PDB file of C-alpha atoms (C1' of nucleotides) in Angstrom:
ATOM      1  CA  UNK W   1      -0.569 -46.439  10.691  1.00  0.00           C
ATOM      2  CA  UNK W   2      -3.332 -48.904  11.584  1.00  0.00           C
ATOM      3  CA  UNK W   3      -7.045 -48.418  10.514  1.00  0.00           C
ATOM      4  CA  UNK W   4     -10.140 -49.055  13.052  1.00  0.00           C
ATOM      5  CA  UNK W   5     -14.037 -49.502  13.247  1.00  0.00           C
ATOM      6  CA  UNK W   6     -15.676 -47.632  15.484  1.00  0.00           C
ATOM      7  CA  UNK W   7     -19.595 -48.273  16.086  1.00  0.00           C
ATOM      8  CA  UNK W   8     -22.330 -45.894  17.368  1.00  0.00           C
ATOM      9  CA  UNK W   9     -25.550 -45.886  17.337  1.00  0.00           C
ATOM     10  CA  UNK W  10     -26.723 -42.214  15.600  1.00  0.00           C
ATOM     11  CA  UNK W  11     -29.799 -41.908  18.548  1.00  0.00           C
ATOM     12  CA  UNK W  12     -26.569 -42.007  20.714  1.00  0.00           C
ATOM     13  CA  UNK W  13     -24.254 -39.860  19.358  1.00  0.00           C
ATOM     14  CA  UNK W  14     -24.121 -39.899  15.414  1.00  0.00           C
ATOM     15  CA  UNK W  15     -21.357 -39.136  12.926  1.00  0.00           C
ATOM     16  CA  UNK W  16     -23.232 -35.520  12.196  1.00  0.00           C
ATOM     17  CA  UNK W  17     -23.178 -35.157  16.161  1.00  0.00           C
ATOM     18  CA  UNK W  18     -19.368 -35.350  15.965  1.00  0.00           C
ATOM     19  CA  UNK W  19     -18.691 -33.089  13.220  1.00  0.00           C
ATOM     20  CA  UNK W  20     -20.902 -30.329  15.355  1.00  0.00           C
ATOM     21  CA  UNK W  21     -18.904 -31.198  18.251  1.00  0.00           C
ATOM     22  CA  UNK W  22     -16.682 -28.209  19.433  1.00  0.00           C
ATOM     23  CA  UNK W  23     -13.449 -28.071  17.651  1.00  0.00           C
ATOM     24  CA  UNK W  24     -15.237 -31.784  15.820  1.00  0.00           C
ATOM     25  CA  UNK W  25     -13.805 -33.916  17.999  1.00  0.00           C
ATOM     26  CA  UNK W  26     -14.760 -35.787  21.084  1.00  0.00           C
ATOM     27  CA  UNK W  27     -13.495 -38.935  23.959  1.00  0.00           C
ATOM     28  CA  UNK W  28     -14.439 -42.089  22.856  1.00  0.00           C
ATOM     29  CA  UNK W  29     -15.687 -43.152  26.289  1.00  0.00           C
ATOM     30  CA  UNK W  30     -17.831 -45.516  27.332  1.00  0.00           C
ATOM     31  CA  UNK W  31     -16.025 -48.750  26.102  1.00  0.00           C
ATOM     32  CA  UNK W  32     -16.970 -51.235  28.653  1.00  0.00           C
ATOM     33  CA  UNK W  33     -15.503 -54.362  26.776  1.00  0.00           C
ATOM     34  CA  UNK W  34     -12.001 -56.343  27.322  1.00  0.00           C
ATOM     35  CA  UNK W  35     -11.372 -57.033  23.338  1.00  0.00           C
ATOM     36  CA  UNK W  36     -12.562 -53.622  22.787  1.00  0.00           C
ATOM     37  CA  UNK W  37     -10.500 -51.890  25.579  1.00  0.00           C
ATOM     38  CA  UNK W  38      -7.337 -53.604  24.839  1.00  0.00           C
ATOM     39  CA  UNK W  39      -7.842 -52.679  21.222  1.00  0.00           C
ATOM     40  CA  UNK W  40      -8.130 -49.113  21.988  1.00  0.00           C
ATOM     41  CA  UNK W  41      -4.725 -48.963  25.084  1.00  0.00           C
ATOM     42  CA  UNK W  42      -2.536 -51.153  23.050  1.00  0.00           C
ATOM     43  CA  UNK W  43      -3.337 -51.352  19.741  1.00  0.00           C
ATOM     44  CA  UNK W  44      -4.338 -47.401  18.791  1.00  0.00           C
ATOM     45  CA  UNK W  45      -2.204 -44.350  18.334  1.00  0.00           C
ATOM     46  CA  UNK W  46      -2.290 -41.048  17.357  1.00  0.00           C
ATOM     47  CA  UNK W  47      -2.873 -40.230  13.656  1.00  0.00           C
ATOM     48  CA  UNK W  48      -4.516 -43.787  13.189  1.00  0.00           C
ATOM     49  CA  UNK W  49      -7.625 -43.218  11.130  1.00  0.00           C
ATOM     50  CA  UNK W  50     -10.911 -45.463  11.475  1.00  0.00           C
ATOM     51  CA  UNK W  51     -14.359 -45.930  10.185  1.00  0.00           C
ATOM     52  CA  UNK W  52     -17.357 -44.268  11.795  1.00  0.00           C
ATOM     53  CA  UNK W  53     -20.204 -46.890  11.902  1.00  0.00           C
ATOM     54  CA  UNK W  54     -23.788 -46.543  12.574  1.00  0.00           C
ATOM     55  CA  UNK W  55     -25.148 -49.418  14.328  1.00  0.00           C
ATOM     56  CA  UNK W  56     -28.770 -50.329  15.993  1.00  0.00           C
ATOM     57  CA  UNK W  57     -30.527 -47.774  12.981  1.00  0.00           C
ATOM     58  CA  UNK W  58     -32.615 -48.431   9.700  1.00  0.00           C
ATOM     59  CA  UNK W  59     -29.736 -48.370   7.246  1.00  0.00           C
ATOM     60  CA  UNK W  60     -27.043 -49.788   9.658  1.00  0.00           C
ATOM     61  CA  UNK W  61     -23.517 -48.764   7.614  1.00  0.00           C
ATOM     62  CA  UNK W  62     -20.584 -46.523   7.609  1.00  0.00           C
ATOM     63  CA  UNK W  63     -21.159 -42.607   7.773  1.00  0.00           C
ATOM     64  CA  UNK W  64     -17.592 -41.823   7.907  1.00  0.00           C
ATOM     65  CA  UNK W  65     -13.958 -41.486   8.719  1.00  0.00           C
ATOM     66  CA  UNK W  66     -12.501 -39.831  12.106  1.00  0.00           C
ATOM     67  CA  UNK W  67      -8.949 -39.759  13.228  1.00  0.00           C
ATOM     68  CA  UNK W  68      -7.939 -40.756  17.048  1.00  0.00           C
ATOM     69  CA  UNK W  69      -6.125 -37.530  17.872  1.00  0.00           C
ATOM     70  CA  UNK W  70      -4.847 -38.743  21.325  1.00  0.00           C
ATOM     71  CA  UNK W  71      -3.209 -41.548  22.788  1.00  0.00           C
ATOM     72  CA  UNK W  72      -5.266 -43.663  25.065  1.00  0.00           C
ATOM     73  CA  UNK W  73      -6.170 -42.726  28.800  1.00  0.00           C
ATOM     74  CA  UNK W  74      -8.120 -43.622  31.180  1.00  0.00           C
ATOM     75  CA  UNK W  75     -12.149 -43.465  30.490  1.00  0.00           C
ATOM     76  CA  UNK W  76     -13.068 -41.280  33.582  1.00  0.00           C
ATOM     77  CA  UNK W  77     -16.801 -41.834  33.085  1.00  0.00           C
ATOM     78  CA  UNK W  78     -16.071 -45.169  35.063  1.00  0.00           C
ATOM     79  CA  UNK W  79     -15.146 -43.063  38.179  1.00  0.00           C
ATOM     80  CA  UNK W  80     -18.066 -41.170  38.559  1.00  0.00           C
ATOM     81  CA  UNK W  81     -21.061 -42.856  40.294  1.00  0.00           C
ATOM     82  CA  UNK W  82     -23.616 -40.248  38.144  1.00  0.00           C
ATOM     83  CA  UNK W  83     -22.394 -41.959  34.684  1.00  0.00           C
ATOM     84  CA  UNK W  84     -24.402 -44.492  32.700  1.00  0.00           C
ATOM     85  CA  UNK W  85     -21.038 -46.028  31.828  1.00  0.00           C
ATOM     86  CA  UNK W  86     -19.874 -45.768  35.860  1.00  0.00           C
ATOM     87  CA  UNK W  87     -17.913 -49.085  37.171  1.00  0.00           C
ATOM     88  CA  UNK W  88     -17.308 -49.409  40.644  1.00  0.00           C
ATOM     89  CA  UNK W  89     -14.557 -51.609  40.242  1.00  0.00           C
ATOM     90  CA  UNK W  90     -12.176 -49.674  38.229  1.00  0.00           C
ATOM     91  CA  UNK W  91      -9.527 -47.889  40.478  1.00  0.00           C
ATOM     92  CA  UNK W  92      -8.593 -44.905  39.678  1.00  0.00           C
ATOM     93  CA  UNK W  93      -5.139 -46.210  40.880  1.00  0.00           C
ATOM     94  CA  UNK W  94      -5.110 -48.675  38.508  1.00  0.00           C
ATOM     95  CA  UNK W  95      -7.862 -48.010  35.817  1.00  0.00           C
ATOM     96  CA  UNK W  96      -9.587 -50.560  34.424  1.00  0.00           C
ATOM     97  CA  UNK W  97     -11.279 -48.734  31.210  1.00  0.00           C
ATOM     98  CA  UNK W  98      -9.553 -47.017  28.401  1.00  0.00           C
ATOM     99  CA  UNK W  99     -10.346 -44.126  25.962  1.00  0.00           C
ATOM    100  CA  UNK W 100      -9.077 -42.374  23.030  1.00  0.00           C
ATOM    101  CA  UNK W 101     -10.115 -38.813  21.635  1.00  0.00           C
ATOM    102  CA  UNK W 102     -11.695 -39.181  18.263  1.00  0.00           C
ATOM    103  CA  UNK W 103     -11.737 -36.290  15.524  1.00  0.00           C
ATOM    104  CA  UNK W 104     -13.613 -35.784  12.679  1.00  0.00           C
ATOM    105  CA  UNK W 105     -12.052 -36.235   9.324  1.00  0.00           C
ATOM    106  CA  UNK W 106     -14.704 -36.647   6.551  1.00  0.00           C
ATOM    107  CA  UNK W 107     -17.727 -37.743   5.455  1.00  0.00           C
ATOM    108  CA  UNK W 108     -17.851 -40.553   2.567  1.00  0.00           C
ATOM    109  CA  UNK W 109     -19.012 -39.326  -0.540  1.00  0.00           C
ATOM    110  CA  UNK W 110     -22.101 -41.442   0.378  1.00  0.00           C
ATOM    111  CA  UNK W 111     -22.670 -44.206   3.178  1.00  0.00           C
ATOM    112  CA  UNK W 112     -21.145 -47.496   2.666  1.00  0.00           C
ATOM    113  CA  UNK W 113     -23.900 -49.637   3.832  1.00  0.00           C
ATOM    114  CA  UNK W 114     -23.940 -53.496   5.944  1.00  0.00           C
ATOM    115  CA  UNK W 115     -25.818 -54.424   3.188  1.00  0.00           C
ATOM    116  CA  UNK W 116     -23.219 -53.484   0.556  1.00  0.00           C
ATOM    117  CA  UNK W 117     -20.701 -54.786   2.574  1.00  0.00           C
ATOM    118  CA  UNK W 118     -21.989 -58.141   3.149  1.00  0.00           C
ATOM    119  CA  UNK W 119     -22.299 -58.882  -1.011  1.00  0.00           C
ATOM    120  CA  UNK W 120     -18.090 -59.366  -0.710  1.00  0.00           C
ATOM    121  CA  UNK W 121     -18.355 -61.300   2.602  1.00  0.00           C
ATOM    122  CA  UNK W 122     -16.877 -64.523   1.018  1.00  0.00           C
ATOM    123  CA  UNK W 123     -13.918 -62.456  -1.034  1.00  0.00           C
ATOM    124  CA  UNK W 124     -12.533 -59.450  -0.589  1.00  0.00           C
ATOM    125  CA  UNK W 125     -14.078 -58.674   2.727  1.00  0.00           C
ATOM    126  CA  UNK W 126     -13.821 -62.364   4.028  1.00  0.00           C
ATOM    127  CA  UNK W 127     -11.615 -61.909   7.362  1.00  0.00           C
ATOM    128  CA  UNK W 128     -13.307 -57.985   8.266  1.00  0.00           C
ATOM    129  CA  UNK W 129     -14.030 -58.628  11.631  1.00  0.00           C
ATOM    130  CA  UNK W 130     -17.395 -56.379  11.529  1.00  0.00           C
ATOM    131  CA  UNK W 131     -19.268 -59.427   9.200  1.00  0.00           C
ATOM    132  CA  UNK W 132     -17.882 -62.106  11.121  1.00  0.00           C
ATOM    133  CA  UNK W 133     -21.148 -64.109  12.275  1.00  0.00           C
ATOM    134  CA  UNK W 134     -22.473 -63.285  15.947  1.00  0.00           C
ATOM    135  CA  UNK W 135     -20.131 -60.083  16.313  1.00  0.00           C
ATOM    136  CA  UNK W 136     -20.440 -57.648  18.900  1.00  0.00           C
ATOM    137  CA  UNK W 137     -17.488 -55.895  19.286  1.00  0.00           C
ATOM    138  CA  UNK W 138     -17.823 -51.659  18.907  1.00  0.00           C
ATOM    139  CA  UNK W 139     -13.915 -51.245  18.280  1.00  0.00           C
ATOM    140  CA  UNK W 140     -12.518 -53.873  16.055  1.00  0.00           C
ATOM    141  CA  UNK W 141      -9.152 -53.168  13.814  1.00  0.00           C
ATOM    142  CA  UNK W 142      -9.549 -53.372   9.602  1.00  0.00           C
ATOM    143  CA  UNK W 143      -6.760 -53.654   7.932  1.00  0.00           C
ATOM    144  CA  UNK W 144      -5.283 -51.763   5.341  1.00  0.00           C
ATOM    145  CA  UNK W 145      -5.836 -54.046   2.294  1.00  0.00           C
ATOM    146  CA  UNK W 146      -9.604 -54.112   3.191  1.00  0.00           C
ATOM    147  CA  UNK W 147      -9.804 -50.615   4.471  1.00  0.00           C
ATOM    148  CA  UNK W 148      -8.778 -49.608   0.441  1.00  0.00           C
ATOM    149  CA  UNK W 149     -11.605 -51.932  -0.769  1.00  0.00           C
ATOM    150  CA  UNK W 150     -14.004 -50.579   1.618  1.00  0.00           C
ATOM    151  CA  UNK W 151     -13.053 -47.059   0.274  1.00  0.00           C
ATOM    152  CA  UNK W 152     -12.998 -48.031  -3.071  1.00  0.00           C
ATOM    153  CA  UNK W 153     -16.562 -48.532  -2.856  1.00  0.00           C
ATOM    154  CA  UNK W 154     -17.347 -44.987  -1.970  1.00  0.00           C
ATOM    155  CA  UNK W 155     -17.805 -44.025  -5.521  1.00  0.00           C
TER     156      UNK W 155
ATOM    157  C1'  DG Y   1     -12.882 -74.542  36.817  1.00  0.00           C
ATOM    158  C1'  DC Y   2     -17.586 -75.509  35.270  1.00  0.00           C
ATOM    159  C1'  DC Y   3     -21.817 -73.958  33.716  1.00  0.00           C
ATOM    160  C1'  DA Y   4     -26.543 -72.053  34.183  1.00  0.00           C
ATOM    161  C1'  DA Y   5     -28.639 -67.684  34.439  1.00  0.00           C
ATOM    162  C1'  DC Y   6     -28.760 -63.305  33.021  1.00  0.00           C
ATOM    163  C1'  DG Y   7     -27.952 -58.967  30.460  1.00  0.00           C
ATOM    164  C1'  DT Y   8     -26.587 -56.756  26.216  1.00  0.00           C
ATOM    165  C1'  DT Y   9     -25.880 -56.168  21.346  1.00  0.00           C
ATOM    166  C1'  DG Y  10     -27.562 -55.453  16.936  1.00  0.00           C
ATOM    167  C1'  DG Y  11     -29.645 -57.043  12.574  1.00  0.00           C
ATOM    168  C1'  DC Y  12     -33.942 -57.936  10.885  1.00  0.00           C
TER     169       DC Y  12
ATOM    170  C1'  DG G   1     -40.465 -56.625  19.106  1.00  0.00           C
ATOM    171  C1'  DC G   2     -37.911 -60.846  18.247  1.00  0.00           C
ATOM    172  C1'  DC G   3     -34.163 -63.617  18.806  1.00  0.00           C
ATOM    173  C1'  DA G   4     -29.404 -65.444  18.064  1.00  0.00           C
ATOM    174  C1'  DA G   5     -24.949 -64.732  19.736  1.00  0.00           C
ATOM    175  C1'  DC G   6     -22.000 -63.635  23.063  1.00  0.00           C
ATOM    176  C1'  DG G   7     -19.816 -61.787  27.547  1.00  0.00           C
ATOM    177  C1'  DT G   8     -20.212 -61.681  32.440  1.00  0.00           C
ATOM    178  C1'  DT G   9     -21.523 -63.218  36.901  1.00  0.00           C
ATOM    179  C1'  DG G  10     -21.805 -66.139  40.677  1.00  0.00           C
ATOM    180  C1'  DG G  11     -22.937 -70.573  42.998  1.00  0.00           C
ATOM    181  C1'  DC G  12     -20.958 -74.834  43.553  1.00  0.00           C
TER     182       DC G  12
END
DNA sequence: GCCAACGTTGGC
DNA sequence: GCCAACGTTGGC
């Protein structure tokens, strides 16, 4: 099983907005990045688990842990010319952006925040692709060593 | 294929 | 609100 980092910003749709989602889960859609897409259609699958992060907020961090309950598909939203996250070039025929369902699993026994993060930047968090300088990317793998250190931080 | 212009992200 | 970093676009 692989481990993920999903980001959202709460004023968007926030971690508590997903666990009072019917049945607590919800698409992912909306992913209108190559790195990020290609994450999601080849490198996710079913019963991977990944981190819930809140981005663009005053404590920036992560809220939580979800589970991708679906395999990837295409993200409809770029079909349909009312959506914010519409794309007239992707093709239905031959879609050009992917999506997963997300559910939720739990909440950490308290945020982990960017700030607490960032004081093992040059150790044990050295290659997580979230503090790498100048990143952007809203899906981004973790990997299994530091996804234990990140959780062993919960308490 | 190069690169300037532009738009977006996201921490602060 | 600012600004650095980065991806995308489009003229050439």
């Amino acid at each position: 099983m692989r481990h993920w980092l999903l980001k959202s910003e709460p004023s968007t749709f926030s971690f508590e907005d997903l666990k009072s989602s019917p049945k607590r889960r919800t698409p992912w859609d909306g992913v209108r990045n190559y790195q990020a897409r290609n994450f999601i259609r080849d490198g996710m699958a079913k019963g991977d688990l990944a981190f819930f992060y809140h981005s663009s907020c005053p404590e920036p961090g992560i809220a939580g842990i979800v589970r991708i309950v679906s395999a990837a598909y295409p993200d409809d939203t770029a079909f349909d010319p009312r959506s914010k996250h519409f794309d007239l070039a992707s093709d239905p025929k031959s879609p050009r952006w992917y999506m997963v369902d997300v559910a939720y699993e739990r909440a950490l026994k308290k945020p982990i925040t960017l700030r607490e993060l960032k004081k093992y930047e040059d150790d044990s968090l050295a290659g997580l692709a979230l503090l790498r300088r100048g990143n952007r990317l809203s899906v981004m793998p973790v990997s299994t060593a530091e996804w234990k250190f990140i959780l062993s931080l919960e308490t």
